[in-house]
Amino acid sequence: MDVFLGGRVVPGRYPESPRSQVWRNANGRFETAAEWLAPELSRSGMVTGAVATDVDLDGWIDLVVTMDWGRVHWWRNREGKGFSDESHAMGLDEMGSGWWRLIEAADINSDGRTDFLLGNVGLNTVYRATETAPAVLYAGDVGARSRDTLIEAMTLEGQEFPRVSRGRMSAVISEVGRKYRKFDDYAEATLPELWEETTLRKADRHEVTELCSGVLLSGADGRWRFRALPTEAQFGPIAPWRSPTMIAMGTWIYW
């Protein structure tokens, strides 16, 4: 049995990508193997869940991994020589990015291939997100008091507006309070108007385009397609219970 450990978060540096690890069992002693077995996987994002299963039925156990502020990825096992991101071949690039929280494997449509249940945040929140109007997060240096500023934004009619109030924004970036003294003026200001686009480009941009929980079903063409669960399943997040210790340690998957 080898071990995949998915890194959830870098303490104090959210949403920076943590380091994930693959440990190879060499006759009872574990050796770090991510550097040569899965170098891209080791820095792929904030891992929230993973399943180890033979996706393409070639006899080798693959990894399907979910991300926070990211997409679902299929890491194909190349006959024990390493993992490669084959998400496009599986059809996963057609899915939206989300706040994915859970993944479970089962043959849901009884076609002999593995399907997946995917837990997301659901639709019972103040957030709305689509491919054309994503929920957005900027992280980094945007001229604030702290170099590690997080700014949430929403997309309306193709433009990004800050989600936080004028008071909260001014507490971090004092220039905003001086420039926009009226709440109405602040409410109508887009992010590029609050800061120059060159300033925003210094920060890392993350977006979410899918909030629904759903199932990923295999098709006859060898690709998987996402189907949202019924409305009743969107009333709250679908996520595993985790103790504070488990959150600190990350997501463990064995195979």
Short mmCIF file of C-alpha atoms in Angstrom, two decimals:
data_model
loop_
_atom_site.label_atom_id
_atom_site.label_comp_id
_atom_site.label_asym_id
_atom_site.label_seq_id
_atom_site.Cartn_x
_atom_site.Cartn_y
_atom_site.Cartn_z
CA MET A 1 0.00 0.00 0.00
CA ASP A 2 1.33 3.41 -1.01
CA VAL A 3 0.01 6.73 0.33
CA PHE A 4 -1.20 9.97 -1.25
CA LEU A 5 -1.45 12.94 1.11
CA GLY A 6 -3.33 15.92 -0.31
CA GLY A 7 -2.29 19.30 1.09
CA ARG A 8 -5.34 21.37 2.09
CA VAL A 9 -3.92 24.80 2.99
CA VAL A 10 -0.74 26.67 3.87
CA PRO A 11 -1.36 28.14 7.36
CA GLY A 12 -1.78 31.90 7.13
CA ARG A 13 -1.29 31.85 3.34
CA TYR A 14 -4.74 30.90 1.98
CA PRO A 15 -5.30 30.33 -0.99
CA GLU A 16 -1.65 29.56 -1.74
CA SER A 17 -1.17 26.07 -3.14
CA PRO A 18 0.20 23.73 -0.44
CA ARG A 19 2.45 20.79 -1.10
CA SER A 20 0.90 17.37 -1.62
CA GLN A 21 2.93 14.22 -1.30
CA VAL A 22 3.13 10.67 -2.58
CA TRP A 23 4.81 8.15 -0.30
CA ARG A 24 5.99 4.92 -1.88
CA ASN A 25 6.07 1.81 0.29
CA ALA A 26 9.48 0.25 -0.28
CA ASN A 27 9.43 -3.04 1.65
CA GLY A 28 7.78 -1.50 4.70
CA ARG A 29 9.62 1.85 4.63
CA PHE A 30 7.94 4.90 3.09
CA GLU A 31 9.92 7.05 0.66
CA THR A 32 8.85 10.46 -0.66
CA ALA A 33 8.17 9.98 -4.35
CA ALA A 34 6.32 13.11 -5.49
CA GLU A 35 9.45 14.64 -7.02
CA TRP A 36 9.74 11.92 -9.67
CA LEU A 37 6.34 10.18 -9.54
CA ALA A 38 4.00 13.19 -9.51
CA PRO A 39 5.82 16.56 -9.65
CA GLU A 40 2.82 18.45 -11.11
CA LEU A 41 0.40 16.84 -8.67
CA SER A 42 2.50 17.92 -5.70
CA ARG A 43 1.72 21.63 -6.36
CA SER A 44 -1.65 21.32 -8.10
CA GLY A 45 -3.80 23.28 -5.63
CA MET A 46 -5.72 23.07 -2.36
CA VAL A 47 -6.78 19.42 -2.20
CA THR A 48 -10.11 18.75 -0.50
CA GLY A 49 -10.69 15.13 -1.45
CA ALA A 50 -9.41 12.24 -3.54
CA VAL A 51 -10.30 8.71 -4.55
CA ALA A 52 -7.97 5.97 -5.75
CA THR A 53 -9.60 3.91 -8.50
CA ASP A 54 -8.87 2.46 -11.93
CA VAL A 55 -10.62 5.07 -14.10
CA ASP A 56 -9.63 3.77 -17.55
CA LEU A 57 -9.72 0.05 -16.62
CA ASP A 58 -6.09 -0.54 -17.58
CA GLY A 59 -5.28 -2.38 -14.35
CA TRP A 60 -3.48 0.56 -12.70
CA ILE A 61 -4.91 2.59 -9.83
CA ASP A 62 -5.39 6.27 -10.72
CA LEU A 63 -6.19 9.33 -8.60
CA VAL A 64 -9.19 11.64 -9.03
CA VAL A 65 -8.69 14.77 -6.95
CA THR A 66 -10.99 17.67 -5.99
CA MET A 67 -9.80 21.20 -5.29
CA ASP A 68 -10.90 24.30 -3.42
CA TRP A 69 -11.13 27.19 -5.91
CA GLY A 70 -10.33 24.67 -8.63
CA ARG A 71 -11.48 21.85 -10.85
CA VAL A 72 -11.67 18.09 -10.56
CA HIS A 73 -8.56 16.40 -11.97
CA TRP A 74 -7.81 12.88 -13.18
CA TRP A 75 -4.22 11.89 -12.53
CA ARG A 76 -3.59 8.80 -14.65
CA ASN A 77 -1.20 6.17 -13.39
CA ARG A 78 1.31 5.46 -16.16
CA GLU A 79 1.98 1.84 -15.22
CA GLY A 80 3.68 2.83 -11.97
CA LYS A 81 6.12 5.19 -13.71
CA GLY A 82 4.33 8.37 -12.66
CA PHE A 83 1.08 10.31 -12.79
CA SER A 84 -0.01 12.60 -15.64
CA ASP A 85 -2.95 14.98 -15.72
CA GLU A 86 -5.39 13.46 -18.23
CA SER A 87 -8.40 15.53 -17.18
CA HIS A 88 -9.07 16.63 -20.76
CA ALA A 89 -9.36 13.04 -22.00
CA MET A 90 -11.86 12.31 -19.21
CA GLY A 91 -13.93 15.40 -20.06
CA LEU A 92 -13.25 17.15 -16.77
CA ASP A 93 -12.16 20.40 -18.40
CA GLU A 94 -15.79 20.88 -19.44
CA MET A 95 -16.79 21.05 -15.77
CA GLY A 96 -16.68 24.26 -13.83
CA SER A 97 -14.28 25.17 -11.09
CA GLY A 98 -15.85 25.01 -7.65
CA TRP A 99 -15.49 24.81 -3.90
CA TRP A 100 -15.45 21.04 -4.18
CA ARG A 101 -15.58 19.39 -0.76
CA LEU A 102 -16.17 15.68 -1.29
CA ILE A 103 -15.63 12.92 -3.83
CA GLU A 104 -16.87 9.33 -3.64
CA ALA A 105 -16.59 6.61 -6.30
CA ALA A 106 -19.37 4.19 -7.35
CA ASP A 107 -20.83 2.71 -10.52
CA ILE A 108 -23.96 4.87 -10.41
CA ASN A 109 -25.31 4.14 -13.91
CA SER A 110 -24.36 0.40 -13.87
CA ASP A 111 -22.24 0.47 -17.03
CA GLY A 112 -19.20 -1.18 -15.47
CA ARG A 113 -17.20 2.05 -15.21
CA THR A 114 -16.59 4.16 -12.12
CA ASP A 115 -18.75 7.25 -11.61
CA PHE A 116 -18.27 9.92 -8.95
CA LEU A 117 -20.36 11.82 -6.44
CA LEU A 118 -19.06 15.38 -6.02
CA GLY A 119 -19.93 17.55 -3.03
CA ASN A 120 -19.93 21.31 -3.50
CA VAL A 121 -21.16 24.30 -1.47
CA GLY A 122 -24.68 24.18 -2.96
CA LEU A 123 -27.03 27.01 -3.92
CA ASN A 124 -28.31 28.15 -0.52
CA THR A 125 -25.75 30.95 -0.05
CA VAL A 126 -25.33 34.58 -1.09
CA TYR A 127 -22.93 33.45 -3.82
CA ARG A 128 -23.81 33.00 -7.48
CA ALA A 129 -21.37 31.67 -10.04
CA THR A 130 -21.49 30.69 -13.71
CA GLU A 131 -18.98 30.42 -16.54
CA THR A 132 -19.82 33.96 -17.66
CA ALA A 133 -20.26 35.44 -14.17
CA PRO A 134 -17.85 33.69 -11.80
CA ALA A 135 -17.24 34.29 -8.12
CA VAL A 136 -13.73 35.72 -7.90
CA LEU A 137 -10.98 35.95 -5.30
CA TYR A 138 -7.84 38.08 -5.63
CA ALA A 139 -4.99 37.19 -3.31
CA GLY A 140 -1.70 39.01 -2.93
CA ASP A 141 -0.26 42.50 -2.97
CA VAL A 142 -2.84 45.08 -4.09
CA GLY A 143 -1.32 48.06 -2.34
CA ALA A 144 -2.89 47.27 1.04
CA ARG A 145 -1.37 47.40 4.50
CA SER A 146 -0.80 43.67 4.30
CA ARG A 147 0.88 42.07 1.32
CA ASP A 148 -1.38 39.03 1.74
CA THR A 149 -4.72 40.72 1.05
CA LEU A 150 -7.78 38.69 0.03
CA ILE A 151 -10.45 40.48 -2.00
CA GLU A 152 -13.69 38.74 -2.97
CA ALA A 153 -15.47 39.97 -6.08
CA MET A 154 -18.68 39.23 -7.94
CA THR A 155 -19.26 39.51 -11.67
CA LEU A 156 -22.21 41.58 -12.91
CA GLU A 157 -22.79 42.23 -16.60
CA GLY A 158 -19.20 41.34 -17.39
CA GLN A 159 -17.65 43.61 -14.76
CA GLU A 160 -16.14 42.72 -11.40
CA PHE A 161 -17.32 44.49 -8.26
CA PRO A 162 -15.95 44.08 -4.72
CA ARG A 163 -18.15 41.93 -2.49
CA VAL A 164 -16.91 43.50 0.75
CA SER A 165 -18.39 46.72 2.15
CA ARG A 166 -16.77 50.13 1.92
CA GLY A 167 -16.01 50.13 5.64
CA ARG A 168 -14.22 46.79 5.59
CA MET A 169 -12.31 47.69 2.45
CA SER A 170 -11.27 51.09 3.84
CA ALA A 171 -9.97 49.44 7.02
CA VAL A 172 -7.44 47.55 4.91
CA ILE A 173 -6.89 49.98 2.05
CA SER A 174 -7.26 53.52 3.38
CA GLU A 175 -7.11 55.09 -0.10
CA VAL A 176 -10.53 53.61 -0.88
CA GLY A 177 -12.17 55.50 1.99
CA ARG A 178 -10.62 58.78 0.91
CA LYS A 179 -11.49 58.32 -2.76
CA TYR A 180 -15.06 57.08 -2.25
CA ARG A 181 -16.62 59.06 0.59
CA LYS A 182 -20.20 58.17 -0.41
CA PHE A 183 -21.51 54.63 -0.18
CA ASP A 184 -23.35 55.00 -3.49
CA ASP A 185 -20.14 55.91 -5.29
CA TYR A 186 -18.35 52.93 -3.79
CA ALA A 187 -21.21 50.58 -4.71
CA GLU A 188 -20.94 51.60 -8.36
CA ALA A 189 -17.15 51.31 -8.56
CA THR A 190 -15.64 48.32 -10.36
CA LEU A 191 -12.41 46.71 -9.22
CA PRO A 192 -10.36 48.29 -12.04
CA GLU A 193 -11.70 51.66 -10.88
CA LEU A 194 -10.68 50.96 -7.29
CA TRP A 195 -7.23 49.91 -8.41
CA GLU A 196 -5.43 50.11 -11.70
CA GLU A 197 -5.46 46.87 -13.68
CA THR A 198 -1.68 46.71 -13.42
CA THR A 199 -2.08 46.56 -9.63
CA LEU A 200 -4.68 43.79 -9.83
CA ARG A 201 -2.41 41.78 -12.11
CA LYS A 202 0.12 41.56 -9.29
CA ALA A 203 -2.36 39.44 -7.32
CA ASP A 204 -3.31 35.83 -8.02
CA ARG A 205 -6.82 35.51 -9.43
CA HIS A 206 -9.03 32.56 -8.53
CA GLU A 207 -12.55 31.92 -9.75
CA VAL A 208 -15.48 29.57 -9.17
CA THR A 209 -18.01 28.85 -11.91
CA GLU A 210 -19.97 25.92 -10.43
CA LEU A 211 -21.68 25.78 -7.01
CA CYS A 212 -23.92 22.73 -7.47
CA SER A 213 -23.18 19.33 -6.00
CA GLY A 214 -23.66 16.56 -8.51
CA VAL A 215 -22.61 13.30 -10.11
CA LEU A 216 -19.97 12.68 -12.75
CA LEU A 217 -21.34 9.94 -15.03
CA SER A 218 -19.36 7.88 -17.54
CA GLY A 219 -20.59 7.85 -21.14
CA ALA A 220 -20.32 5.42 -24.01
CA ASP A 221 -17.73 7.67 -25.67
CA GLY A 222 -15.30 7.19 -22.76
CA ARG A 223 -15.85 10.65 -21.30
CA TRP A 224 -17.57 11.70 -18.09
CA ARG A 225 -20.28 14.37 -17.83
CA PHE A 226 -21.42 16.35 -14.81
CA ARG A 227 -25.06 16.32 -13.77
CA ALA A 228 -26.30 18.47 -10.90
CA LEU A 229 -28.22 16.76 -8.10
CA PRO A 230 -31.88 17.75 -7.47
CA THR A 231 -32.71 21.05 -5.80
CA GLU A 232 -33.15 19.45 -2.38
CA ALA A 233 -29.50 18.36 -2.46
CA GLN A 234 -28.38 21.97 -3.01
CA PHE A 235 -29.83 23.32 0.27
CA GLY A 236 -26.44 23.03 1.99
CA PRO A 237 -22.83 22.01 1.42
CA ILE A 238 -22.06 18.33 0.89
CA ALA A 239 -18.84 17.70 2.75
CA PRO A 240 -17.31 15.10 5.10
CA TRP A 241 -17.12 15.87 8.79
CA ARG A 242 -13.56 16.67 9.86
CA SER A 243 -12.11 17.35 13.25
CA PRO A 244 -9.64 20.28 13.60
CA THR A 245 -6.80 17.75 13.65
CA MET A 246 -7.95 16.23 10.35
CA ILE A 247 -8.22 19.66 8.74
CA ALA A 248 -4.67 20.47 9.79
CA MET A 249 -3.33 17.18 8.46
CA GLY A 250 -5.09 17.33 5.09
CA THR A 251 -6.80 14.61 3.07
CA TRP A 252 -5.50 11.06 3.32
CA ILE A 253 -6.11 8.46 0.64
CA TYR A 254 -4.69 4.91 0.66
CA TRP A 255 -4.39 2.37 -2.11
#
